[in-house]
mmCIF file with all atom_site columns, C-alpha atoms in Angstrom:
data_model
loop_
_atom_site.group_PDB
_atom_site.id
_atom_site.type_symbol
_atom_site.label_atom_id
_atom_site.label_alt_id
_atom_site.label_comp_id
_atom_site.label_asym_id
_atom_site.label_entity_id
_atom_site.label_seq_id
_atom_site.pdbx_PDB_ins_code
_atom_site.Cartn_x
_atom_site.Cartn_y
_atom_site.Cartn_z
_atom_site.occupancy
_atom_site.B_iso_or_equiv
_atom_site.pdbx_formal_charge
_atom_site.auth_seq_id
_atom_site.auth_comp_id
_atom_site.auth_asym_id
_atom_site.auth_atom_id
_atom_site.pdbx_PDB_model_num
ATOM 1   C CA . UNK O 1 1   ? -28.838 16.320 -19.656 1.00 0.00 ? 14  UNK O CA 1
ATOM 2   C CA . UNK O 1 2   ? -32.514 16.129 -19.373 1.00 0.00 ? 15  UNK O CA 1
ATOM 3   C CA . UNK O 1 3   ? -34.154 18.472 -16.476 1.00 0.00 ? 16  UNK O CA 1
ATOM 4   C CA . UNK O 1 4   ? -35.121 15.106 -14.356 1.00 0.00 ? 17  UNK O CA 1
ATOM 5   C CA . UNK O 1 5   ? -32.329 13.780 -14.546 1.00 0.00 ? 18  UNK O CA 1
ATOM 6   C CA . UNK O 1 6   ? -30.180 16.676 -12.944 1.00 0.00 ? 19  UNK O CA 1
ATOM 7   C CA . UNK O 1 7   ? -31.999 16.631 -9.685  1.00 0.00 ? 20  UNK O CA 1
ATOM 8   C CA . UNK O 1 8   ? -31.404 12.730 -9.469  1.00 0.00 ? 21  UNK O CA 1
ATOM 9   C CA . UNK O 1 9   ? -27.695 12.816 -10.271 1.00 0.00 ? 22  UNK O CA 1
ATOM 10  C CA . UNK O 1 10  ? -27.675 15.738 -7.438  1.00 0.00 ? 23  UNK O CA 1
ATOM 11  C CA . UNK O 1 11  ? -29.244 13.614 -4.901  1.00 0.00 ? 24  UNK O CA 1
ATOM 12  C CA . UNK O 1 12  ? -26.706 10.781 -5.717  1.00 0.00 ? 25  UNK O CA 1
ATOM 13  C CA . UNK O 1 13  ? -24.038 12.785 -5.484  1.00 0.00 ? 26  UNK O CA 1
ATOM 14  C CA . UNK O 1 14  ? -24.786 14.042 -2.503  1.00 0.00 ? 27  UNK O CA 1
ATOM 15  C CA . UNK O 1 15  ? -25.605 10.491 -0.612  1.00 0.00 ? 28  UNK O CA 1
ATOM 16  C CA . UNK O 1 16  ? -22.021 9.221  -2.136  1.00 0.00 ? 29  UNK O CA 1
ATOM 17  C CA . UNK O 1 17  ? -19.986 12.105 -0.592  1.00 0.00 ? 30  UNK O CA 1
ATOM 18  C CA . UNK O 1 18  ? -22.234 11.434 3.073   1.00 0.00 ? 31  UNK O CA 1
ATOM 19  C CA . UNK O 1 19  ? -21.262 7.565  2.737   1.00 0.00 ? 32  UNK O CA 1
ATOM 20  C CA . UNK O 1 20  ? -17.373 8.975  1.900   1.00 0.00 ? 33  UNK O CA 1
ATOM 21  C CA . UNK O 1 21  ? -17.919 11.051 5.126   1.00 0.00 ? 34  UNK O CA 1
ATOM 22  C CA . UNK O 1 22  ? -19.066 8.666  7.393   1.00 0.00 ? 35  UNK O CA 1
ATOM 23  C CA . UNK O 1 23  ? -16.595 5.982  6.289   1.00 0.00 ? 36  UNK O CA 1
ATOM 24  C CA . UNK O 1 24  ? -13.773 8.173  6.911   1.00 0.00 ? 37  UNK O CA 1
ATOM 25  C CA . UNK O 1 25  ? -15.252 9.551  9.565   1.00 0.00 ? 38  UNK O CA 1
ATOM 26  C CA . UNK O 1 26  ? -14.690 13.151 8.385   1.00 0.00 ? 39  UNK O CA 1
ATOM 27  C CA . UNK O 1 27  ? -16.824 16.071 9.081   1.00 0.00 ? 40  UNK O CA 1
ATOM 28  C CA . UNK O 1 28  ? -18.795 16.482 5.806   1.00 0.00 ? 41  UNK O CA 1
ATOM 29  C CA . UNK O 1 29  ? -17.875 20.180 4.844   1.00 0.00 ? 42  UNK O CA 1
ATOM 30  C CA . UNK O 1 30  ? -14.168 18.028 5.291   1.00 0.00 ? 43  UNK O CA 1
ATOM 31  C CA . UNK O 1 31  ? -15.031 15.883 2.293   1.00 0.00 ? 44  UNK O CA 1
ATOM 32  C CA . UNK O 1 32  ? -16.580 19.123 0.396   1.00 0.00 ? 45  UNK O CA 1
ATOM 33  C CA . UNK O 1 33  ? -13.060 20.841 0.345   1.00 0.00 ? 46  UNK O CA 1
ATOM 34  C CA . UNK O 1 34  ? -11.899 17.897 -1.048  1.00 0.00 ? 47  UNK O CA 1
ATOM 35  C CA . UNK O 1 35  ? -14.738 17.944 -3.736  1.00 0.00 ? 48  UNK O CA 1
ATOM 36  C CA . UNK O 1 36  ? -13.659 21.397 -4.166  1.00 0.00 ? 49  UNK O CA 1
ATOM 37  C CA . UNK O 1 37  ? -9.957  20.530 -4.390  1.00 0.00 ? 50  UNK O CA 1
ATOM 38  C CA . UNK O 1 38  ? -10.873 17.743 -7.475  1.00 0.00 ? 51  UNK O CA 1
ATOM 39  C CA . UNK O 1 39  ? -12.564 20.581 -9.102  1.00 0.00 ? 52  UNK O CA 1
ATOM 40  C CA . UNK O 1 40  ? -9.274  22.621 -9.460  1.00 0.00 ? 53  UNK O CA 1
ATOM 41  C CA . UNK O 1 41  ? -7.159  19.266 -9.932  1.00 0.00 ? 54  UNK O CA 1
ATOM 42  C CA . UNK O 1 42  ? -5.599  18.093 -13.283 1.00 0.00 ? 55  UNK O CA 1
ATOM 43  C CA . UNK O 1 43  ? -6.055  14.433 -14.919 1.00 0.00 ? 56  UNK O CA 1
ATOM 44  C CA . UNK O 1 44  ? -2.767  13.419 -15.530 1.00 0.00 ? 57  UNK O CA 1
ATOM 45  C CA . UNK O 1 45  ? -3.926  9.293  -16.302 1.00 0.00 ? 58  UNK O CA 1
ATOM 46  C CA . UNK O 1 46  ? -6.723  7.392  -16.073 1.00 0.00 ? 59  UNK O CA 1
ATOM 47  C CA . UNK O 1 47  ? -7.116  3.481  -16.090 1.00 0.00 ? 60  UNK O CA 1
ATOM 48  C CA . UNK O 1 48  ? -9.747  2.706  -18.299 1.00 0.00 ? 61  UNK O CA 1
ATOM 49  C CA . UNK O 1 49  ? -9.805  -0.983 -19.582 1.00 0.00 ? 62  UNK O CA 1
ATOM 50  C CA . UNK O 1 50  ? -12.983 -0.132 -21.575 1.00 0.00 ? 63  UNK O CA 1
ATOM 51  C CA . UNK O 1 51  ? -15.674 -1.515 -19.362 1.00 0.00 ? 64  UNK O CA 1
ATOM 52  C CA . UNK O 1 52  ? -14.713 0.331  -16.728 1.00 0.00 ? 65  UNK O CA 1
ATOM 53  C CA . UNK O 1 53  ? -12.335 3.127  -15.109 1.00 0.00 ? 66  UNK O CA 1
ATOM 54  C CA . UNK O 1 54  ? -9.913  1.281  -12.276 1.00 0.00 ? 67  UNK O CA 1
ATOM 55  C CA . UNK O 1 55  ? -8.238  4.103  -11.279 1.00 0.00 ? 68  UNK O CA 1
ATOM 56  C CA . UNK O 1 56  ? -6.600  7.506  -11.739 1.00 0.00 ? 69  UNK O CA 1
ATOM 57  C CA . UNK O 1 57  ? -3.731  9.692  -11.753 1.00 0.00 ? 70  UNK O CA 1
ATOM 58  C CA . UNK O 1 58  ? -4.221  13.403 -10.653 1.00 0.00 ? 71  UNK O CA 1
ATOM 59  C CA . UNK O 1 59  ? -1.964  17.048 -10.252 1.00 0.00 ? 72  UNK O CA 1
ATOM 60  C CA . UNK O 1 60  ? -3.653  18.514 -7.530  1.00 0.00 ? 73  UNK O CA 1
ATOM 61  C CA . UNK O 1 61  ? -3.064  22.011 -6.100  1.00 0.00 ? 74  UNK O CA 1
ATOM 62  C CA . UNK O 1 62  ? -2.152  23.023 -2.421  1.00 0.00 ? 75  UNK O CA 1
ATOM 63  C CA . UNK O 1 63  ? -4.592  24.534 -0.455  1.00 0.00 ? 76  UNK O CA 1
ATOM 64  C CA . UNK O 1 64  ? -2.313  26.422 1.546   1.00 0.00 ? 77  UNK O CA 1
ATOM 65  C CA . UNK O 1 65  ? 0.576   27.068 -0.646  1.00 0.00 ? 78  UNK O CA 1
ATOM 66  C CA . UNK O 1 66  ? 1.285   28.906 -3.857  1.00 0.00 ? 79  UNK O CA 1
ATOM 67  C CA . UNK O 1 67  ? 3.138   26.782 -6.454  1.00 0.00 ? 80  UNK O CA 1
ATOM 68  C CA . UNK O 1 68  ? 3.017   23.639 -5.037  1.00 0.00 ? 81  UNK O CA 1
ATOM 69  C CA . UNK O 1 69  ? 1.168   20.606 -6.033  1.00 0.00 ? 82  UNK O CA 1
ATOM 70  C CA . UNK O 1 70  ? 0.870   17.360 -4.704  1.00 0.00 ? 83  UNK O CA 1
ATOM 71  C CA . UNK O 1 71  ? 0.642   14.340 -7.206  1.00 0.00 ? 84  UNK O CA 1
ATOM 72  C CA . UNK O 1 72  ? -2.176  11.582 -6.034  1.00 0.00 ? 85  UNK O CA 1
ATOM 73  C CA . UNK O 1 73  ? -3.112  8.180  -7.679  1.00 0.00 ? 86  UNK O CA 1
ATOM 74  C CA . UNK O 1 74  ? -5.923  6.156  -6.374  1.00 0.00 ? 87  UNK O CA 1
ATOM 75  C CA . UNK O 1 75  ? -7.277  2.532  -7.644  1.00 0.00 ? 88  UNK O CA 1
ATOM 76  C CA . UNK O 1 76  ? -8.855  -0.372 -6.169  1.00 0.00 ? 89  UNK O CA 1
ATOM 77  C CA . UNK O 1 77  ? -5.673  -1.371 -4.225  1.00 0.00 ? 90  UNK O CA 1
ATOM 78  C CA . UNK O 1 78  ? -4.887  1.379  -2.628  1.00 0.00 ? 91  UNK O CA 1
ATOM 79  C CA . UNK O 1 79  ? -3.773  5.306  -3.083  1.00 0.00 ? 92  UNK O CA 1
ATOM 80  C CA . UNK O 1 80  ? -0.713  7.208  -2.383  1.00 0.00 ? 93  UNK O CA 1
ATOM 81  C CA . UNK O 1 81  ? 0.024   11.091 -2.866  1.00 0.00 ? 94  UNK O CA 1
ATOM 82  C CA . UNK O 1 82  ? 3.330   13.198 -1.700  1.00 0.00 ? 95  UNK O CA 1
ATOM 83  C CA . UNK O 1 83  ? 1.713   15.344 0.514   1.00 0.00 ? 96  UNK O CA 1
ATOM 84  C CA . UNK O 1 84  ? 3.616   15.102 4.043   1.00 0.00 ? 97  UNK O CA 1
ATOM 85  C CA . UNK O 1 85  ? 0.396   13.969 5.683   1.00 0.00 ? 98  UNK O CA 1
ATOM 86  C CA . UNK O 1 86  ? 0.391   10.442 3.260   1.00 0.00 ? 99  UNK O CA 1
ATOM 87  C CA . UNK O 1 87  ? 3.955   10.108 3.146   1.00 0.00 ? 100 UNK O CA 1
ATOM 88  C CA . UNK O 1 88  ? 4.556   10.570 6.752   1.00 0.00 ? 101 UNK O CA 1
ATOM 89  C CA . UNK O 1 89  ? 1.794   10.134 8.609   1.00 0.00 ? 102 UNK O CA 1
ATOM 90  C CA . UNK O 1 90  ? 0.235   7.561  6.204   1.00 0.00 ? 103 UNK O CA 1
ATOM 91  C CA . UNK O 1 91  ? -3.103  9.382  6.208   1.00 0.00 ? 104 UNK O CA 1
ATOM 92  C CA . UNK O 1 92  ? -5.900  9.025  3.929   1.00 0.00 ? 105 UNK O CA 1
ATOM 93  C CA . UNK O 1 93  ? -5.413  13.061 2.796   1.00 0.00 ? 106 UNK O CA 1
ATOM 94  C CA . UNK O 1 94  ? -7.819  15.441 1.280   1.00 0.00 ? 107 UNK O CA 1
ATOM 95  C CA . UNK O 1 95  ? -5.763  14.845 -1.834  1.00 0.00 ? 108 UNK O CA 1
ATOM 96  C CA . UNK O 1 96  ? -6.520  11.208 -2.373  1.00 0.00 ? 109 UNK O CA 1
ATOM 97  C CA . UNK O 1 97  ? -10.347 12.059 -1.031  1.00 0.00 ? 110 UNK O CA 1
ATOM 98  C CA . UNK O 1 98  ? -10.000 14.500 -4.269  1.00 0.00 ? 111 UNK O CA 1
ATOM 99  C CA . UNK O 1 99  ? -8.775  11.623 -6.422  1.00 0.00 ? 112 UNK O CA 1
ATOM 100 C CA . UNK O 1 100 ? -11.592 9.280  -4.961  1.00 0.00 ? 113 UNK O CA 1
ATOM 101 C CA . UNK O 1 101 ? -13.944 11.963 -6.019  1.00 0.00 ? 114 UNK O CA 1
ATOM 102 C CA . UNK O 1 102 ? -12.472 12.532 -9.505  1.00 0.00 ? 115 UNK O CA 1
ATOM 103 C CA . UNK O 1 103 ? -12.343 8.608  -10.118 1.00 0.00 ? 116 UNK O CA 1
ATOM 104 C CA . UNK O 1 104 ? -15.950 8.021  -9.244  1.00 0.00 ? 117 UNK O CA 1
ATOM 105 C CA . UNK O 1 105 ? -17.233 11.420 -11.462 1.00 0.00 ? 118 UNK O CA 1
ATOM 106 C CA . UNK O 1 106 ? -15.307 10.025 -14.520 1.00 0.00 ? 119 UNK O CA 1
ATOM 107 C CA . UNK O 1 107 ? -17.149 6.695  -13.753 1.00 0.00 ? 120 UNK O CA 1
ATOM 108 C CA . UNK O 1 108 ? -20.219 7.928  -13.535 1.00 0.00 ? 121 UNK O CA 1
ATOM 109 C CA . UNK O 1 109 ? -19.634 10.357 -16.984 1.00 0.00 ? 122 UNK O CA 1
ATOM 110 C CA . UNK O 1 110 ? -18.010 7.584  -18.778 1.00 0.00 ? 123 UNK O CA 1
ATOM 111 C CA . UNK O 1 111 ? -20.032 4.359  -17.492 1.00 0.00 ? 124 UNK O CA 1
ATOM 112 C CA . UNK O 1 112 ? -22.612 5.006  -15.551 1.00 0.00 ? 125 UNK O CA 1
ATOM 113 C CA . UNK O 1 113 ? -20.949 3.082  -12.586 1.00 0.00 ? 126 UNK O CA 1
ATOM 114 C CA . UNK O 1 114 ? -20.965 4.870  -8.964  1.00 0.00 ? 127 UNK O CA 1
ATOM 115 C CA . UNK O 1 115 ? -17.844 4.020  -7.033  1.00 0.00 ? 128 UNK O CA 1
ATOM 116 C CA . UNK O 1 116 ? -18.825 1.098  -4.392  1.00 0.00 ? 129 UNK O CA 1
ATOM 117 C CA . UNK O 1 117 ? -16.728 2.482  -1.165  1.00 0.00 ? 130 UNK O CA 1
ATOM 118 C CA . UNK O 1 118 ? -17.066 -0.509 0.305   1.00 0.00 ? 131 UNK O CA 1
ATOM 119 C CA . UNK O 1 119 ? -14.818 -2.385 -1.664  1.00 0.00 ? 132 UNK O CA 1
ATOM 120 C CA . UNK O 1 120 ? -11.981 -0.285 -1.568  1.00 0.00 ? 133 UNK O CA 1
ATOM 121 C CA . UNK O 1 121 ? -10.464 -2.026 1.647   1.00 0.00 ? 134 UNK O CA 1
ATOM 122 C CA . UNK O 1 122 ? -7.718  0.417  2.247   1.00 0.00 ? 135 UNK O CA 1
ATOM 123 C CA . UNK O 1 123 ? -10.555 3.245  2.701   1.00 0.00 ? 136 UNK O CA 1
ATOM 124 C CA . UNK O 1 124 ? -10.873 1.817  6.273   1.00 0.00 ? 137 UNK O CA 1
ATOM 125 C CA . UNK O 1 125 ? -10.040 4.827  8.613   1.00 0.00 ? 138 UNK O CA 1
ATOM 126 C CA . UNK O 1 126 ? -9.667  4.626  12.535  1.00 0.00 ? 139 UNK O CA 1
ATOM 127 C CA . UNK O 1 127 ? -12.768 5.864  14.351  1.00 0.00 ? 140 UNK O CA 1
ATOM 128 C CA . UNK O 1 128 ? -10.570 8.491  16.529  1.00 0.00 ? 141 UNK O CA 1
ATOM 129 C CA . UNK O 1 129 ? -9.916  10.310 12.892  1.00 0.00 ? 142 UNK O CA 1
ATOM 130 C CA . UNK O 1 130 ? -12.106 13.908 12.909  1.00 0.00 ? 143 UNK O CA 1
#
């Protein structure tokens, strides 16, 4: 990667995970466990059609709990993982944030293409969410 193009990917990458932030109205160092979380996480599909990446499957550790993983996918239509928080509750977890992450850095390595947040419909959170 060339030296001026590091800073620049930075900079993006740091405006996409504010935008993630504010649209589901999480506290930012929120979204950054998440980022942290996808970092640790393991690929376990990914929808590529060739032009583009519509989705992926991830394994994707616990944060509080040894041995356990919770299993995420996330695409255009809408994400699920089996965290009790998603199955339950029906929240939008820091496990599909991590999944939302991985999906737009494979995007961006593969294609180029930054994940548009605003036309993933089922991203919509209530405003009382932290």
């Amino acid at each position: 990667m060339s030296e001026e193009l590091a800073p620049q990917l930075s900079r993006k990458l740091k405006e996409w995970l504010l935008e993630l932030a504010s649209k589901l109205n999480w506290r930012i160092d929120k979204v950054l466990d998440s980022y942290r979380l996808a970092q640790r996480s393991e690929i376990i599909d990914v929808r590529d059609d060739g032009k583009s990446i519509s989705g992926v499957r991830l394994r994707v550790p616990s944060e509080t709990r040894n041995d356990v993983n919770y299993y995420v996918s996330v695409g255009p239509y809408g994400a699920k993982c089996t965290c009790e928080s998603s199955v339950i509750r029906g929240e939008v977890c820091k496990h599909i944030v991590a999944g939302l992450i991985m999906w737009n850095m494979l995007s961006v390595i593969k294609y180029g293409k930054w994940l548009d947040l605003n036309e993933l419909e089922w991203l919509r959170q209530p405003k009382d969410n932290e």
